[in-house]
Amino acid sequence: MRVLGLIPARGGSKGVPRKNLKPLGGRPLLYYTAQAARAAQRLTRTILSTDDPEIAALGREYGIEVPFLRPAELARDDTPTLPVAQHALRWMEERGGETFDALCLLQPTNPLRRATEIDRCIALLEETGADAVATVLPVPAEHNPHWVYFREPDGTLRLSTGEAAPIPRRQALPPAFHREGSVYVVRRDVLLERGSFYGDRFIGCEVSPERSVNIDTIEDWRRAEELLAAAPPEWPA
């Protein structure tokens, strides 16, 4: 498969100001995603989408292509990721003259992903014929949908699954997962024509909770520092 790696890194940030340039473990946050992308074997090309010339220069320094500066209307605080990804893929097709089978989204806010996790997700997409694959984490039993209740307007509780009674034993709960966020791989037609990162057939690639962090706040940043300090020597492989 021809897979376009995309690192979206705009200049603004509310939770952690200028976080893509902020040093984490002595290096800018962007460095870690760039290194993982470059170490991955299954990405055809990797580009950086940013509105910020300083971030663009740093991306080039780390060996990541920056074929354009992102339009301002796609770099606001409330801009969803979907149109950013669509813009990048369309730009590469219409102006770059290249076509791709899929796009792999790599958010810089997940600095501890491994290159092997990128490759595993792409391999799953190719081998299973899924519309999309993303990294996932197991949901703790106490948060399993079969044990989670919604409150009705009258104050009564109902199980999120609609069942009359919860499954009584923890051991009988079916495995549940939530999106981890470090790797998304989606087929071109699903992204561009259906406007989705998931499609109809979505598959999860389970990763380790011990090495997962999504930086949105200063507390997340501190946890990332701790995890990075304990990372094995072979990281980001």
GROMACS .gro file of N, CA, C and O in nm, residues 28-144:
model
  468
   28PRO      N    1   1.228   1.920   2.141
   28PRO     CA    2   1.092   1.967   2.112
   28PRO      C    3   0.995   1.850   2.097
   28PRO      O    4   1.033   1.744   2.047
   29LEU      N    5   0.872   1.873   2.140
   29LEU     CA    6   0.771   1.767   2.132
   29LEU      C    7   0.762   1.706   1.992
   29LEU      O    8   0.747   1.585   1.976
   30LEU      N    9   0.771   1.789   1.890
   30LEU     CA   10   0.758   1.742   1.752
   30LEU      C   11   0.863   1.635   1.718
   30LEU      O   12   0.838   1.547   1.634
   31TYR      N   13   0.978   1.643   1.778
   31TYR     CA   14   1.088   1.551   1.749
   31TYR      C   15   1.046   1.405   1.759
   31TYR      O   16   1.081   1.322   1.673
   32TYR      N   17   0.969   1.371   1.861
   32TYR     CA   18   0.940   1.230   1.890
   32TYR      C   19   0.850   1.167   1.784
   32TYR      O   20   0.873   1.053   1.741
   33THR      N   21   0.751   1.240   1.737
   33THR     CA   22   0.666   1.188   1.631
   33THR      C   23   0.742   1.180   1.499
   33THR      O   24   0.727   1.085   1.421
   34ALA      N   25   0.826   1.280   1.474
   34ALA     CA   26   0.908   1.278   1.352
   34ALA      C   27   1.000   1.156   1.350
   34ALA      O   28   1.015   1.089   1.248
   35GLN      N   29   1.061   1.125   1.464
   35GLN     CA   30   1.151   1.011   1.472
   35GLN      C   31   1.077   0.879   1.450
   35GLN      O   32   1.126   0.791   1.380
   36ALA      N   33   0.960   0.866   1.510
   36ALA     CA   34   0.883   0.742   1.493
   36ALA      C   35   0.840   0.725   1.348
   36ALA      O   36   0.845   0.615   1.292
   37ALA      N   37   0.797   0.835   1.285
   37ALA     CA   38   0.755   0.829   1.144
   37ALA      C   39   0.871   0.789   1.054
   37ALA      O   40   0.856   0.707   0.962
   38ARG      N   41   0.988   0.845   1.080
   38ARG     CA   42   1.104   0.813   0.996
   38ARG      C   43   1.150   0.668   1.018
   38ARG      O   44   1.204   0.607   0.926
   39ALA      N   45   1.129   0.614   1.137
   39ALA     CA   46   1.171   0.477   1.165
   39ALA      C   47   1.071   0.374   1.114
   39ALA      O   48   1.106   0.257   1.099
   40ALA      N   49   0.946   0.415   1.088
   40ALA     CA   50   0.845   0.322   1.037
   40ALA      C   51   0.881   0.275   0.897
   40ALA      O   52   0.933   0.352   0.816
   41GLN      N   53   0.850   0.149   0.869
   41GLN     CA   54   0.886   0.089   0.741
   41GLN      C   55   0.776   0.100   0.636
   41GLN      O   56   0.802   0.090   0.516
   42ARG      N   57   0.652   0.122   0.678
   42ARG     CA   58   0.538   0.111   0.586
   42ARG      C   59   0.481   0.245   0.540
   42ARG      O   60   0.382   0.247   0.468
   43LEU      N   61   0.541   0.355   0.582
   43LEU     CA   62   0.496   0.486   0.534
   43LEU      C   63   0.569   0.519   0.403
   43LEU      O   64   0.692   0.516   0.398
   44THR      N   65   0.493   0.551   0.299
   44THR     CA   66   0.553   0.586   0.171
   44THR      C   67   0.622   0.721   0.178
   44THR      O   68   0.736   0.738   0.134
   45ARG      N   69   0.551   0.819   0.232
   45ARG     CA   70   0.605   0.953   0.256
   45ARG      C   71   0.541   1.006   0.383
   45ARG      O   72   0.431   0.965   0.421
   46THR      N   73   0.609   1.098   0.449
   46THR     CA   74   0.551   1.164   0.566
   46THR      C   75   0.566   1.314   0.549
   46THR      O   76   0.675   1.363   0.515
   47ILE      N   77   0.455   1.385   0.570
   47ILE     CA   78   0.457   1.531   0.559
   47ILE      C   79   0.406   1.594   0.688
   47ILE      O   80   0.337   1.531   0.768
   48LEU      N   81   0.443   1.720   0.705
   48LEU     CA   82   0.399   1.799   0.819
   48LEU      C   83   0.300   1.903   0.770
   48LEU      O   84   0.325   1.971   0.670
   49SER      N   85   0.186   1.914   0.839
   49SER     CA   86   0.087   2.018   0.808
   49SER      C   87   0.087   2.118   0.922
   49SER      O   88   0.048   2.085   1.034
   50THR      N   89   0.136   2.239   0.895
   50THR     CA   90   0.141   2.343   0.998
   50THR      C   91   0.115   2.478   0.935
   50THR      O   92   0.137   2.498   0.815
   51ASP      N   93   0.071   2.571   1.019
   51ASP     CA   94   0.053   2.710   0.977
   51ASP      C   95   0.169   2.796   1.025
   51ASP      O   96   0.172   2.915   0.998
   52ASP      N   97   0.264   2.735   1.095
   52ASP     CA   98   0.368   2.807   1.167
   52ASP      C   99   0.505   2.788   1.101
   52ASP      O  100   0.555   2.676   1.096
   53PRO      N  101   0.569   2.896   1.051
   53PRO     CA  102   0.699   2.882   0.986
   53PRO      C  103   0.807   2.823   1.076
   53PRO      O  104   0.895   2.750   1.029
   54GLU      N  105   0.802   2.851   1.205
   54GLU     CA  106   0.903   2.797   1.297
   54GLU      C  107   0.888   2.646   1.311
   54GLU      O  108   0.986   2.572   1.311
   55ILE      N  109   0.764   2.598   1.321
   55ILE     CA  110   0.739   2.454   1.327
   55ILE      C  111   0.777   2.389   1.195
   55ILE      O  112   0.834   2.279   1.192
   56ALA      N  113   0.747   2.456   1.085
   56ALA     CA  114   0.783   2.404   0.953
   56ALA      C  115   0.934   2.385   0.941
   56ALA      O  116   0.983   2.282   0.893
   57ALA      N  117   1.010   2.485   0.986
   57ALA     CA  118   1.156   2.475   0.980
   57ALA      C  119   1.207   2.361   1.066
   57ALA      O  120   1.300   2.288   1.026
   58LEU      N  121   1.147   2.342   1.182
   58LEU     CA  122   1.189   2.233   1.271
   58LEU      C  123   1.157   2.098   1.208
   58LEU      O  124   1.238   2.005   1.215
   59GLY      N  125   1.039   2.087   1.144
   59GLY     CA  126   1.004   1.963   1.077
   59GLY      C  127   1.104   1.927   0.969
   59GLY      O  128   1.147   1.812   0.957
   60ARG      N  129   1.144   2.025   0.889
   60ARG     CA  130   1.243   2.001   0.784
   60ARG      C  131   1.377   1.958   0.845
   60ARG      O  132   1.447   1.871   0.792
   61GLU      N  133   1.411   2.018   0.958
   61GLU     CA  134   1.535   1.982   1.026
   61GLU      C  135   1.534   1.835   1.068
   61GLU      O  136   1.637   1.768   1.067
   62TYR      N  137   1.416   1.784   1.102
   62TYR     CA  138   1.403   1.644   1.143
   62TYR      C  139   1.377   1.550   1.026
   62TYR      O  140   1.347   1.432   1.047
   63GLY      N  141   1.385   1.600   0.905
   63GLY     CA  142   1.371   1.515   0.788
   63GLY      C  143   1.230   1.491   0.743
   63GLY      O  144   1.203   1.398   0.666
   64ILE      N  145   1.135   1.575   0.787
   64ILE     CA  146   0.995   1.562   0.748
   64ILE      C  147   0.964   1.667   0.641
   64ILE      O  148   0.998   1.785   0.656
   65GLU      N  149   0.898   1.625   0.533
   65GLU     CA  150   0.863   1.717   0.425
   65GLU      C  151   0.755   1.817   0.470
   65GLU      O  152   0.663   1.780   0.544
   66VAL      N  153   0.766   1.939   0.425
   66VAL     CA  154   0.665   2.042   0.451
   66VAL      C  155   0.629   2.104   0.317
   66VAL      O  156   0.681   2.211   0.280
   67PRO      N  157   0.541   2.042   0.240
   67PRO     CA  158   0.512   2.089   0.104
   67PRO      C  159   0.426   2.214   0.098
   67PRO      O  160   0.417   2.278  -0.007
   68PHE      N  161   0.362   2.252   0.209
   68PHE     CA  162   0.275   2.369   0.209
   68PHE      C  163   0.265   2.420   0.352
   68PHE      O  164   0.297   2.349   0.448
   69LEU      N  165   0.218   2.545   0.367
   69LEU     CA  166   0.176   2.596   0.497
   69LEU      C  167   0.024   2.589   0.502
   69LEU      O  168  -0.045   2.628   0.408
   70ARG      N  169  -0.026   2.537   0.611
   70ARG     CA  170  -0.170   2.516   0.623
   70ARG      C  171  -0.246   2.648   0.623
   70ARG      O  172  -0.205   2.744   0.690
   71PRO      N  173  -0.357   2.657   0.550
   71PRO     CA  174  -0.437   2.780   0.549
   71PRO      C  175  -0.485   2.816   0.689
   71PRO      O  176  -0.512   2.729   0.772
   72ALA      N  177  -0.496   2.945   0.715
   72ALA     CA  178  -0.535   2.994   0.848
   72ALA      C  179  -0.669   2.939   0.892
   72ALA      O  180  -0.691   2.912   1.011
   73GLU      N  181  -0.762   2.922   0.796
   73GLU     CA  182  -0.895   2.873   0.834
   73GLU      C  183  -0.894   2.729   0.881
   73GLU      O  184  -0.992   2.680   0.939
   74LEU      N  185  -0.783   2.658   0.858
   74LEU     CA  186  -0.769   2.521   0.907
   74LEU      C  187  -0.674   2.512   1.026
   74LEU      O  188  -0.627   2.404   1.061
   75ALA      N  189  -0.646   2.626   1.089
   75ALA     CA  190  -0.553   2.627   1.202
   75ALA      C  191  -0.612   2.698   1.324
   75ALA      O  192  -0.539   2.746   1.410
   76ARG      N  193  -0.745   2.706   1.331
   76ARG     CA  194  -0.809   2.768   1.447
   76ARG      C  195  -0.817   2.669   1.562
   76ARG      O  196  -0.800   2.548   1.545
   77ASP      N  197  -0.846   2.720   1.682
   77ASP     CA  198  -0.858   2.634   1.800
   77ASP      C  199  -0.967   2.529   1.784
   77ASP      O  200  -0.957   2.419   1.838
   78ASP      N  201  -1.073   2.566   1.711
   78ASP     CA  202  -1.187   2.475   1.699
   78ASP      C  203  -1.188   2.397   1.568
   78ASP      O  204  -1.288   2.334   1.533
   79THR      N  205  -1.078   2.398   1.494
   79THR     CA  206  -1.073   2.325   1.367
   79THR      C  207  -1.062   2.176   1.393
   79THR      O  208  -0.968   2.131   1.460
   80PRO      N  209  -1.155   2.094   1.343
   80PRO     CA  210  -1.143   1.949   1.359
   80PRO      C  211  -1.025   1.894   1.279
   80PRO      O  212  -0.975   1.959   1.186
   81THR      N  213  -0.983   1.773   1.312
   81THR     CA  214  -0.870   1.711   1.243
   81THR      C  215  -0.909   1.663   1.104
   81THR      O  216  -0.826   1.662   1.012
   82LEU      N  217  -1.036   1.625   1.085
   82LEU     CA  218  -1.079   1.567   0.958
   82LEU      C  219  -1.050   1.659   0.838
   82LEU      O  220  -0.987   1.615   0.742
   83PRO      N  221  -1.093   1.786   0.838
   83PRO     CA  222  -1.063   1.870   0.721
   83PRO      C  223  -0.914   1.897   0.703
   83PRO      O  224  -0.869   1.920   0.590
   84VAL      N  225  -0.837   1.893   0.810
   84VAL     CA  226  -0.692   1.909   0.799
   84VAL      C  227  -0.633   1.792   0.721
   84VAL      O  228  -0.549   1.809   0.632
   85ALA      N  229  -0.677   1.671   0.755
   85ALA     CA  230  -0.629   1.552   0.686
   85ALA      C  231  -0.675   1.550   0.541
   85ALA      O  232  -0.599   1.515   0.449
   86GLN      N  233  -0.800   1.587   0.517
   86GLN     CA  234  -0.851   1.592   0.380
   86GLN      C  235  -0.774   1.692   0.296
   86GLN      O  236  -0.741   1.665   0.180
   87HIS      N  237  -0.746   1.807   0.353
   87HIS     CA  238  -0.671   1.910   0.281
   87HIS      C  239  -0.533   1.858   0.242
   87HIS      O  240  -0.489   1.877   0.127
   88ALA      N  241  -0.464   1.792   0.334
   88ALA     CA  242  -0.329   1.743   0.306
   88ALA      C  243  -0.330   1.638   0.196
   88ALA      O  244  -0.247   1.642   0.104
   89LEU      N  245  -0.424   1.545   0.202
   89LEU     CA  246  -0.428   1.439   0.102
   89LEU      C  247  -0.466   1.495  -0.035
   89LEU      O  248  -0.406   1.458  -0.137
   90ARG      N  249  -0.562   1.586  -0.037
   90ARG     CA  250  -0.601   1.647  -0.166
   90ARG      C  251  -0.486   1.729  -0.224
   90ARG      O  252  -0.463   1.729  -0.345
   91TRP      N  253  -0.415   1.802  -0.139
   91TRP     CA  254  -0.303   1.884  -0.186
   91TRP      C  255  -0.197   1.795  -0.252
   91TRP      O  256  -0.146   1.828  -0.359
   92MET      N  257  -0.166   1.684  -0.188
   92MET     CA  258  -0.064   1.594  -0.242
   92MET      C  259  -0.108   1.534  -0.375
   92MET      O  260  -0.026   1.510  -0.463
   93GLU      N  261  -0.237   1.510  -0.389
   93GLU     CA  262  -0.288   1.453  -0.514
   93GLU      C  263  -0.297   1.558  -0.624
   93GLU      O  264  -0.255   1.533  -0.738
   94GLU      N  265  -0.351   1.675  -0.590
   94GLU     CA  266  -0.378   1.776  -0.693
   94GLU      C  267  -0.255   1.859  -0.731
   94GLU      O  268  -0.237   1.895  -0.847
   95ARG      N  269  -0.169   1.886  -0.632
   95ARG     CA  270  -0.052   1.969  -0.660
   95ARG      C  271   0.078   1.889  -0.656
   95ARG      O  272   0.175   1.924  -0.722
   96GLY      N  273   0.079   1.785  -0.579
   96GLY     CA  274   0.199   1.704  -0.569
   96GLY      C  275   0.205   1.594  -0.673
   96GLY      O  276   0.310   1.533  -0.694
   97GLY      N  277   0.090   1.566  -0.736
   97GLY     CA  278   0.087   1.466  -0.842
   97GLY      C  279   0.102   1.323  -0.794
   97GLY      O  280   0.142   1.236  -0.871
   98GLU      N  281   0.068   1.295  -0.669
   98GLU     CA  282   0.080   1.159  -0.615
   98GLU      C  283  -0.053   1.112  -0.563
   98GLU      O  284  -0.134   1.190  -0.513
   99THR      N  285  -0.076   0.983  -0.573
   99THR     CA  286  -0.195   0.923  -0.515
   99THR      C  287  -0.153   0.824  -0.408
   99THR      O  288  -0.045   0.764  -0.415
  100PHE      N  289  -0.239   0.809  -0.310
  100PHE     CA  290  -0.212   0.721  -0.198
  100PHE      C  291  -0.334   0.633  -0.171
  100PHE      O  292  -0.447   0.672  -0.198
  101ASP      N  293  -0.309   0.514  -0.118
  101ASP     CA  294  -0.417   0.423  -0.082
  101ASP      C  295  -0.478   0.457   0.053
  101ASP      O  296  -0.593   0.425   0.081
  102ALA      N  297  -0.396   0.519   0.139
  102ALA     CA  298  -0.442   0.546   0.275
  102ALA      C  299  -0.361   0.661   0.334
  102ALA      O  300  -0.256   0.698   0.284
  103LEU      N  301  -0.416   0.717   0.442
  103LEU     CA  302  -0.346   0.821   0.517
  103LEU      C  303  -0.327   0.772   0.660
  103LEU      O  304  -0.418   0.713   0.720
  104CYS      N  305  -0.209   0.799   0.716
  104CYS     CA  306  -0.177   0.763   0.854
  104CYS      C  307  -0.158   0.892   0.933
  104CYS      O  308  -0.065   0.968   0.908
  105LEU      N  309  -0.248   0.915   1.028
  105LEU     CA  310  -0.245   1.036   1.109
  105LEU      C  311  -0.161   1.012   1.234
  105LEU      O  312  -0.185   0.918   1.310
  106LEU      N  313  -0.063   1.101   1.257
  106LEU     CA  314   0.029   1.088   1.370
  106LEU      C  315   0.031   1.221   1.446
  106LEU      O  316   0.099   1.315   1.407
  107GLN      N  317  -0.045   1.227   1.555
  107GLN     CA  318  -0.052   1.350   1.632
  107GLN      C  319   0.073   1.367   1.717
  107GLN      O  320   0.113   1.275   1.789
  108PRO      N  321   0.138   1.484   1.715
  108PRO     CA  322   0.256   1.505   1.798
  108PRO      C  323   0.229   1.494   1.948
  108PRO      O  324   0.322   1.473   2.027
  109THR      N  325   0.104   1.507   1.987
  109THR     CA  326   0.069   1.501   2.130
  109THR      C  327   0.075   1.359   2.187
  109THR      O  328   0.050   1.340   2.305
  110ASN      N  329   0.107   1.261   2.104
  110ASN     CA  330   0.130   1.123   2.149
  110ASN      C  331   0.277   1.089   2.122
  110ASN      O  332   0.309   1.018   2.028
  111PRO      N  333   0.369   1.140   2.203
  111PRO     CA  334   0.511   1.130   2.168
  111PRO      C  335   0.574   0.993   2.188
  111PRO      O  336   0.685   0.970   2.140
  112LEU      N  337   0.507   0.901   2.259
  112LEU     CA  338   0.572   0.775   2.292
  112LEU      C  339   0.526   0.658   2.205
  112LEU      O  340   0.555   0.542   2.237
  113ARG      N  341   0.456   0.686   2.095
  113ARG     CA  342   0.421   0.576   2.004
  113ARG      C  343   0.550   0.516   1.947
  113ARG      O  344   0.651   0.584   1.929
  114ARG      N  345   0.545   0.389   1.914
  114ARG     CA  346   0.659   0.321   1.852
  114ARG      C  347   0.640   0.315   1.701
  114ARG      O  348   0.528   0.311   1.650
  115ALA      N  349   0.751   0.310   1.630
  115ALA     CA  350   0.745   0.291   1.485
  115ALA      C  351   0.677   0.160   1.451
  115ALA      O  352   0.604   0.150   1.352
  116THR      N  353   0.700   0.058   1.533
  116THR     CA  354   0.639  -0.073   1.508
  116THR      C  355   0.487  -0.066   1.520
  116THR      O  356   0.416  -0.142   1.454
  117GLU      N  357   0.435   0.024   1.602
  117GLU     CA  358   0.290   0.039   1.615
  117GLU      C  359   0.231   0.103   1.489
  117GLU      O  360   0.121   0.067   1.447
  118ILE      N  361   0.305   0.195   1.430
  118ILE     CA  362   0.262   0.251   1.302
  118ILE      C  363   0.254   0.140   1.197
  118ILE      O  364   0.154   0.126   1.126
  119ASP      N  365   0.359   0.060   1.189
  119ASP     CA  366   0.363  -0.048   1.091
  119ASP      C  367   0.257  -0.154   1.116
  119ASP      O  368   0.198  -0.207   1.022
  120ARG      N  369   0.230  -0.184   1.243
  120ARG     CA  370   0.126  -0.283   1.276
  120ARG      C  371  -0.011  -0.236   1.229
  120ARG      O  372  -0.090  -0.314   1.176
  121CYS      N  373  -0.041  -0.108   1.249
  121CYS     CA  374  -0.171  -0.055   1.207
  121CYS      C  375  -0.186  -0.061   1.056
  121CYS      O  376  -0.293  -0.099   1.004
  122ILE      N  377  -0.082  -0.024   0.983
  122ILE     CA  378  -0.088  -0.028   0.837
  122ILE      C  379  -0.102  -0.172   0.789
  122ILE      O  380  -0.180  -0.201   0.697
  123ALA      N  381  -0.029  -0.264   0.851
  123ALA     CA  382  -0.040  -0.405   0.813
  123ALA      C  383  -0.180  -0.458   0.838
  123ALA      O  384  -0.234  -0.533   0.754
  124LEU      N  385  -0.242  -0.420   0.949
  124LEU     CA  386  -0.379  -0.464   0.978
  124LEU      C  387  -0.477  -0.411   0.874
  124LEU      O  388  -0.568  -0.483   0.831
  125LEU      N  389  -0.460  -0.286   0.833
  125LEU     CA  390  -0.548  -0.229   0.731
  125LEU      C  391  -0.537  -0.310   0.602
  125LEU      O  392  -0.638  -0.343   0.539
  126GLU      N  393  -0.415  -0.342   0.564
  126GLU     CA  394  -0.392  -0.414   0.439
  126GLU      C  395  -0.440  -0.558   0.447
  126GLU      O  396  -0.504  -0.610   0.355
  127GLU      N  397  -0.413  -0.624   0.559
  127GLU     CA  398  -0.444  -0.767   0.572
  127GLU      C  399  -0.592  -0.794   0.593
  127GLU      O  400  -0.643  -0.898   0.550
  128THR      N  401  -0.662  -0.704   0.662
  128THR     CA  402  -0.801  -0.730   0.697
  128THR      C  403  -0.900  -0.670   0.599
  128THR      O  404  -1.018  -0.708   0.599
  129GLY      N  405  -0.855  -0.573   0.518
  129GLY     CA  406  -0.948  -0.505   0.430
  129GLY      C  407  -1.037  -0.407   0.503
  129GLY      O  408  -1.140  -0.363   0.448
  130ALA      N  409  -1.001  -0.370   0.625
  130ALA     CA  410  -1.081  -0.276   0.704
  130ALA      C  411  -1.082  -0.138   0.639
  130ALA      O  412  -0.997  -0.104   0.557
  131ASP      N  413  -1.181  -0.058   0.677
  131ASP     CA  414  -1.185   0.081   0.633
  131ASP      C  415  -1.082   0.165   0.706
  131ASP      O  416  -1.025   0.259   0.649
  132ALA      N  417  -1.059   0.133   0.832
  132ALA     CA  418  -0.967   0.210   0.914
  132ALA      C  419  -0.917   0.126   1.031
  132ALA      O  420  -0.984   0.033   1.075
  133VAL      N  421  -0.799   0.161   1.078
  133VAL     CA  422  -0.738   0.096   1.195
  133VAL      C  423  -0.684   0.207   1.284
  133VAL      O  424  -0.628   0.305   1.235
  134ALA      N  425  -0.699   0.191   1.415
  134ALA     CA  426  -0.643   0.288   1.509
  134ALA      C  427  -0.595   0.216   1.633
  134ALA      O  428  -0.643   0.107   1.668
  135THR      N  429  -0.499   0.275   1.701
  135THR     CA  430  -0.453   0.220   1.827
  135THR      C  431  -0.562   0.236   1.933
  135THR      O  432  -0.631   0.337   1.939
  136VAL      N  433  -0.576   0.133   2.017
  136VAL     CA  434  -0.678   0.132   2.122
  136VAL      C  435  -0.617   0.082   2.252
  136VAL      O  436  -0.513   0.016   2.253
  137LEU      N  437  -0.687   0.114   2.361
  137LEU     CA  438  -0.651   0.066   2.494
  137LEU      C  439  -0.769  -0.007   2.555
  137LEU      O  440  -0.885   0.028   2.528
  138PRO      N  441  -0.744  -0.109   2.639
  138PRO     CA  442  -0.855  -0.178   2.705
  138PRO      C  443  -0.924  -0.087   2.806
  138PRO      O  444  -0.860  -0.006   2.873
  139VAL      N  445  -1.055  -0.100   2.816
  139VAL     CA  446  -1.134  -0.025   2.913
  139VAL      C  447  -1.134  -0.102   3.045
  139VAL      O  448  -1.162  -0.223   3.046
  140PRO      N  449  -1.104  -0.038   3.157
  140PRO     CA  450  -1.111  -0.106   3.287
  140PRO      C  451  -1.251  -0.162   3.311
  140PRO      O  452  -1.350  -0.107   3.264
  141ALA      N  453  -1.258  -0.272   3.382
  141ALA     CA  454  -1.386  -0.341   3.403
  141ALA      C  455  -1.493  -0.248   3.459
  141ALA      O  456  -1.610  -0.253   3.416
  142GLU      N  457  -1.456  -0.161   3.553
  142GLU     CA  458  -1.557  -0.075   3.615
  142GLU      C  459  -1.615   0.026   3.517
  142GLU      O  460  -1.719   0.087   3.545
  143HIS      N  461  -1.548   0.045   3.401
  143HIS     CA  462  -1.600   0.136   3.298
  143HIS      C  463  -1.654   0.060   3.177
  143HIS      O  464  -1.686   0.122   3.075
  144ASN      N  465  -1.664  -0.069   3.185
  144ASN     CA  466  -1.718  -0.149   3.076
  144ASN      C  467  -1.864  -0.109   3.049
  144ASN      O  468  -1.940  -0.083   3.143
   0.00000   0.00000   0.00000
